[in-house]
Amino acid sequence: MQSFPIGVFDSGYGGLTVLREMVRVLPQYDFMYLGDNARAPYGNRSFEAVYQYTLECVQHLFNQGCPLVILACNTASAKALRTIQQQDLPRIAPDKRVLGVIRPTAEMIGNITQTGSVGVFATTGTVVSESYIIEIEKAWPEIRVVQEACPMWVPLIENNEHTHPGADYFVAQHTKNLLSKAADMDTILLGCTHYPLIMDKIRQFVGPHMRIIAQGEIVADSLADYLMRHPEMEARCSKQGKRTFYTTDDTQNFDAHASYFFGEKIQSAFVELNAL
Ligand code: DGL
């Protein structure tokens, strides 16, 4: 049987923080990353736009042979995953699978909080979808969840402005808002794959006892578990430890930024998506 890489998708660079952990946990597997940088950020876009763009990217990864695609993007997981799984997959690729990042994160969060009060930072799209509230409620009905949309954070990070003092204003403002929503909060979930890059900045504005959770490790462990439980899918994933990177925008720009998210040098190739 022919085998192919696992596809990993994000609107831009954020998914690389997840891929980094997947590579650490599953170094033997091949991964193919696609960042839709030309159309990022997705966070403030309509349901229809996020769905359409995500489907085009998933279709591209399928066309490259990927049997399994991880949406390493909360916004796409919130707005497009269910429709793709339920409506598109049976039609375009019934033997392939698409998984998101929200459910595995929601299923873990109850093991982390002790007070049962969790705050979520995410994009406007993810917050409005209420996906975290719904998924955490399913897994841990007793946990209280409050959310804060941070529409400026992804643009600041994508433009490499997040380390500058100007970014402090937006981080401080949203952190203050989130903390004011639940006095007993002991855990903050970074519900956007870009946000681990400002974890240290967020930490400056919360008390030392607050747990701040990035998704990379959770999603990587969940993928390892999925592959163990689905040997028929596992057998279709190639294992030569290769990573390939594609972007829908300028490759030089991508390579310069991406290494910062991924932690090592990257050489990407350009891909032009054909509208479906
Ligand atoms: N990294 C993506 C997420 O996890 C979204 C970024 C965007 O707004 O495009 O939500």
Coordinates of C-alpha atoms and ligand atoms in Angstrom, one line a residue:
M1 CA 0.0 0.0 0.0
Q2 CA 1.3 3.5 -0.8
S3 CA 1.7 5.8 2.1
F4 CA 1.7 9.6 2.3
P5 CA 2.4 12.4 4.9
I6 CA 0.0 13.6 7.5
G7 CA -1.4 17.0 6.4
V8 CA -1.3 19.9 8.8
F9 CA -3.2 23.1 8.0
D10 CA -3.4 26.6 9.5
S11 CA -4.5 30.0 8.2
G12 CA -0.9 31.1 8.6
Y13 CA 2.0 30.3 10.9
G14 CA 0.1 29.4 14.1
G15 CA -0.2 25.7 13.2
L16 CA 3.6 25.4 13.3
T17 CA 3.4 25.6 17.1
V18 CA 1.3 22.4 16.9
L19 CA 3.4 20.8 14.2
R20 CA 6.5 21.4 16.3
E21 CA 5.0 19.2 19.1
M22 CA 3.7 16.6 16.7
V23 CA 7.2 16.2 15.3
R24 CA 8.6 15.9 18.8
V25 CA 6.0 13.2 19.8
L26 CA 5.9 11.4 16.4
P27 CA 9.3 12.0 14.8
Q28 CA 9.1 9.0 12.5
Y29 CA 6.1 10.3 10.6
D30 CA 6.1 12.6 7.5
F31 CA 4.2 15.8 7.8
M32 CA 3.1 18.2 5.0
Y33 CA 2.2 21.7 6.3
L34 CA 0.1 24.2 4.4
G35 CA -0.3 27.9 5.6
D36 CA -2.9 30.0 3.8
N37 CA -0.9 33.1 4.6
A38 CA -2.3 35.0 1.6
R39 CA -5.7 35.0 3.2
A40 CA -4.7 35.1 6.9
P41 CA -6.0 36.0 9.4
Y42 CA -9.2 34.0 9.4
G43 CA -10.2 35.2 12.8
N44 CA -12.6 37.9 11.8
R45 CA -13.9 36.3 8.6
S46 CA -17.4 35.0 8.1
F47 CA -18.4 31.4 8.6
E48 CA -18.7 31.0 4.8
A49 CA -15.3 32.4 4.0
V50 CA -13.5 30.3 6.7
Y51 CA -15.4 27.2 5.6
Q52 CA -14.6 27.8 1.9
Y53 CA -10.9 28.6 2.4
T54 CA -10.4 25.6 4.8
L55 CA -12.1 23.2 2.4
E56 CA -9.8 24.4 -0.5
C57 CA -6.8 23.8 1.7
V58 CA -8.0 20.4 2.9
Q59 CA -8.7 19.4 -0.8
H60 CA -5.2 20.5 -1.8
L61 CA -3.6 18.3 1.0
F62 CA -5.8 15.4 -0.1
N63 CA -4.7 16.0 -3.7
Q64 CA -1.1 15.6 -2.5
G65 CA -2.1 12.2 -1.1
C66 CA -2.5 13.0 2.6
P67 CA -4.9 10.4 4.1
L68 CA -5.3 12.4 7.3
V69 CA -5.4 16.2 7.7
I70 CA -5.2 18.0 11.1
L71 CA -6.8 21.5 11.2
A72 CA -4.1 23.1 13.5
C73 CA -6.3 26.2 13.6
N74 CA -9.0 26.8 16.2
T75 CA -10.9 29.2 13.9
A76 CA -11.1 26.6 11.1
S77 CA -11.9 23.8 13.6
A78 CA -14.7 25.9 15.1
K79 CA -16.2 27.1 11.8
A80 CA -15.5 24.5 9.2
L81 CA -14.6 21.1 10.7
R82 CA -18.1 19.8 11.3
T83 CA -19.4 20.7 7.8
I84 CA -16.3 19.2 6.2
Q85 CA -16.6 16.0 8.2
Q86 CA -20.3 15.5 7.7
Q87 CA -21.0 17.0 4.3
D88 CA -17.8 17.1 2.2
L89 CA -15.8 14.0 3.3
P90 CA -18.4 11.5 2.2
R91 CA -18.5 13.2 -1.2
I92 CA -14.9 14.1 -1.9
A93 CA -12.8 11.5 0.1
P94 CA -14.8 9.0 2.1
D95 CA -11.7 7.1 3.1
K96 CA -9.8 10.1 4.4
R97 CA -10.1 11.9 7.7
V98 CA -9.9 15.5 9.0
L99 CA -9.4 16.2 12.7
G100 CA -9.5 19.5 14.6
V101 CA -7.8 20.9 17.7
I102 CA -10.8 22.0 19.9
R103 CA -12.2 18.6 21.0
P104 CA -8.8 17.1 22.2
T105 CA -8.1 20.3 24.1
A106 CA -11.5 20.5 25.7
E107 CA -11.2 16.8 26.7
M108 CA -7.9 17.5 28.5
I109 CA -8.8 20.7 30.3
G110 CA -10.6 19.1 33.2
N111 CA -7.4 17.3 34.2
I112 CA -5.7 20.6 34.6
T113 CA -8.0 23.0 36.4
Q114 CA -8.5 22.5 40.1
T115 CA -11.1 25.2 40.8
G116 CA -13.2 24.1 37.8
S117 CA -13.0 27.6 36.3
V118 CA -11.3 28.1 33.0
G119 CA -10.7 31.2 30.8
V120 CA -10.2 30.9 27.0
F121 CA -8.4 33.4 24.8
A122 CA -9.3 33.0 21.2
T123 CA -10.1 34.7 17.9
T124 CA -13.4 36.4 17.5
G125 CA -14.6 33.6 15.2
T126 CA -13.8 30.9 17.7
V127 CA -15.4 32.8 20.6
V128 CA -18.6 33.6 18.7
S129 CA -18.9 29.9 17.7
E130 CA -18.9 29.0 21.4
S131 CA -17.2 25.8 20.4
Y132 CA -15.1 25.7 23.5
I133 CA -18.1 26.2 25.8
I134 CA -20.0 23.4 24.0
E135 CA -17.1 20.9 23.9
I136 CA -15.9 21.5 27.5
E137 CA -19.6 21.2 28.6
K138 CA -19.8 17.8 26.9
A139 CA -16.6 16.5 28.5
W140 CA -16.7 18.2 31.8
P141 CA -20.3 19.5 32.6
E142 CA -19.2 21.0 36.0
I143 CA -16.5 23.3 34.5
R144 CA -17.3 27.0 34.1
V145 CA -15.9 28.6 31.0
V146 CA -15.5 32.3 30.2
Q147 CA -14.0 33.6 26.9
E148 CA -12.3 36.7 25.6
A149 CA -11.9 37.5 21.9
C150 CA -8.5 39.1 21.0
P151 CA -8.9 40.3 17.5
M152 CA -5.5 42.2 17.4
W153 CA -3.3 39.4 18.7
V154 CA -3.0 37.3 15.4
P155 CA -2.2 40.4 13.3
L156 CA 0.4 41.5 15.8
I157 CA 2.0 38.1 15.8
E158 CA 1.8 37.6 12.0
N159 CA 3.5 41.0 11.6
N160 CA 6.2 40.2 14.2
E161 CA 5.0 43.2 16.3
H162 CA 4.1 41.1 19.3
T163 CA 7.5 41.5 21.1
H164 CA 7.3 45.3 20.9
P165 CA 6.0 47.5 23.7
G166 CA 2.9 48.5 21.7
A167 CA 1.7 44.9 21.9
D168 CA 1.6 45.1 25.7
Y169 CA -1.4 47.4 25.6
F170 CA -3.5 44.7 23.8
V171 CA -2.3 41.9 25.9
A172 CA -2.9 43.8 29.2
Q173 CA -6.3 44.9 28.1
H174 CA -7.6 41.4 27.1
T175 CA -6.0 39.7 30.1
K176 CA -7.7 42.2 32.5
N177 CA -11.0 41.6 30.7
L178 CA -10.7 37.8 31.0
L179 CA -9.7 37.8 34.6
S180 CA -12.6 40.1 35.5
K181 CA -15.1 37.5 34.2
A182 CA -14.3 34.8 36.8
A183 CA -12.6 35.4 40.2
D184 CA -11.8 31.7 40.8
M185 CA -10.2 31.1 37.4
D186 CA -7.0 29.0 37.8
T187 CA -6.4 28.0 34.1
I188 CA -6.2 30.0 30.9
L189 CA -6.4 28.1 27.7
L190 CA -4.7 29.6 24.6
G191 CA -7.4 28.7 22.1
C192 CA -5.5 30.0 19.1
T193 CA -2.4 28.3 17.8
H194 CA -0.7 31.6 17.3
Y195 CA -0.9 32.6 21.0
P196 CA 1.9 30.4 22.4
L197 CA 4.2 33.1 21.0
I198 CA 2.9 35.6 23.5
M199 CA 2.7 33.2 26.4
D200 CA 5.5 35.0 28.3
K201 CA 3.8 38.4 27.8
I202 CA 0.5 37.1 29.1
R203 CA 2.2 35.6 32.1
Q204 CA 3.4 39.2 33.0
F205 CA -0.3 40.2 33.5
V206 CA -1.6 37.2 35.5
G207 CA -0.7 35.9 39.0
P208 CA 2.1 33.4 39.3
H209 CA -0.4 30.6 40.1
M210 CA -2.4 30.8 36.9
R211 CA -1.8 27.9 34.6
I212 CA -1.5 29.0 30.9
I213 CA -2.1 26.1 28.6
A214 CA -0.9 25.9 24.9
Q215 CA -2.4 23.2 22.7
G216 CA 0.6 21.8 20.9
E217 CA 1.4 19.0 23.3
I218 CA -2.2 18.1 23.9
V219 CA -3.0 17.9 20.1
A220 CA 0.2 15.9 19.5
D221 CA -0.6 13.4 22.2
S222 CA -4.1 13.1 20.9
L223 CA -2.8 12.4 17.4
A224 CA -0.5 9.7 18.7
D225 CA -3.5 8.2 20.5
Y226 CA -5.6 8.4 17.3
L227 CA -3.0 6.6 15.2
M228 CA -2.7 3.9 17.8
R229 CA -6.5 3.4 17.8
H230 CA -6.7 3.5 14.0
P231 CA -4.1 1.1 12.6
E232 CA -5.7 1.1 9.2
M233 CA -5.0 4.9 9.0
E234 CA -1.6 4.6 10.6
A235 CA -0.5 2.2 7.9
R236 CA -1.4 4.8 5.3
C237 CA 0.9 7.4 6.9
S238 CA 4.5 7.5 5.5
K239 CA 7.3 7.3 8.0
Q240 CA 10.6 8.8 6.8
G241 CA 10.8 11.7 9.2
K242 CA 10.3 14.2 6.4
R243 CA 8.5 17.6 6.7
T244 CA 7.4 19.7 3.7
F245 CA 6.1 23.2 3.9
Y246 CA 3.7 25.1 1.6
T247 CA 2.4 28.6 1.7
T248 CA -0.2 30.4 -0.4
D249 CA 1.9 33.6 -0.1
D250 CA 5.5 34.7 -0.5
T251 CA 7.9 31.9 0.4
Q252 CA 10.8 34.1 1.5
N253 CA 8.6 35.8 3.9
F254 CA 7.2 32.5 5.1
D255 CA 10.6 31.0 5.6
A256 CA 11.8 34.0 7.6
H257 CA 8.8 34.0 10.0
A258 CA 8.1 30.3 10.1
S259 CA 11.3 29.2 11.7
Y260 CA 10.4 31.4 14.6
F261 CA 7.2 29.5 15.2
F262 CA 8.6 26.0 14.3
G263 CA 11.9 26.4 16.1
E264 CA 14.1 25.4 13.2
K265 CA 14.9 26.6 9.7
I266 CA 12.2 26.0 7.1
Q267 CA 12.2 26.1 3.3
S268 CA 8.8 26.4 1.8
A269 CA 7.3 26.1 -1.6
F270 CA 4.5 28.2 -3.1
V271 CA 1.1 26.7 -3.8
E272 CA -1.7 28.3 -5.8
L273 CA -5.0 27.0 -4.7
N274 CA -7.7 26.5 -7.3
A275 CA -11.1 27.6 -6.1
L276 CA -13.4 24.7 -5.8
Ligands
DGL1 N1 -4.2 30.2 14.4 C1 -5.6 30.2 14.2 C2 -6.4 29.7 15.3 O1 -5.9 28.8 16.0 C3 -6.2 31.5 13.7 C4 -5.6 32.6 13.3 C5 -6.4 33.5 12.4 O2 -7.1 34.4 12.8 O3 -6.2 33.3 11.2 O4 -7.5 30.1 15.6

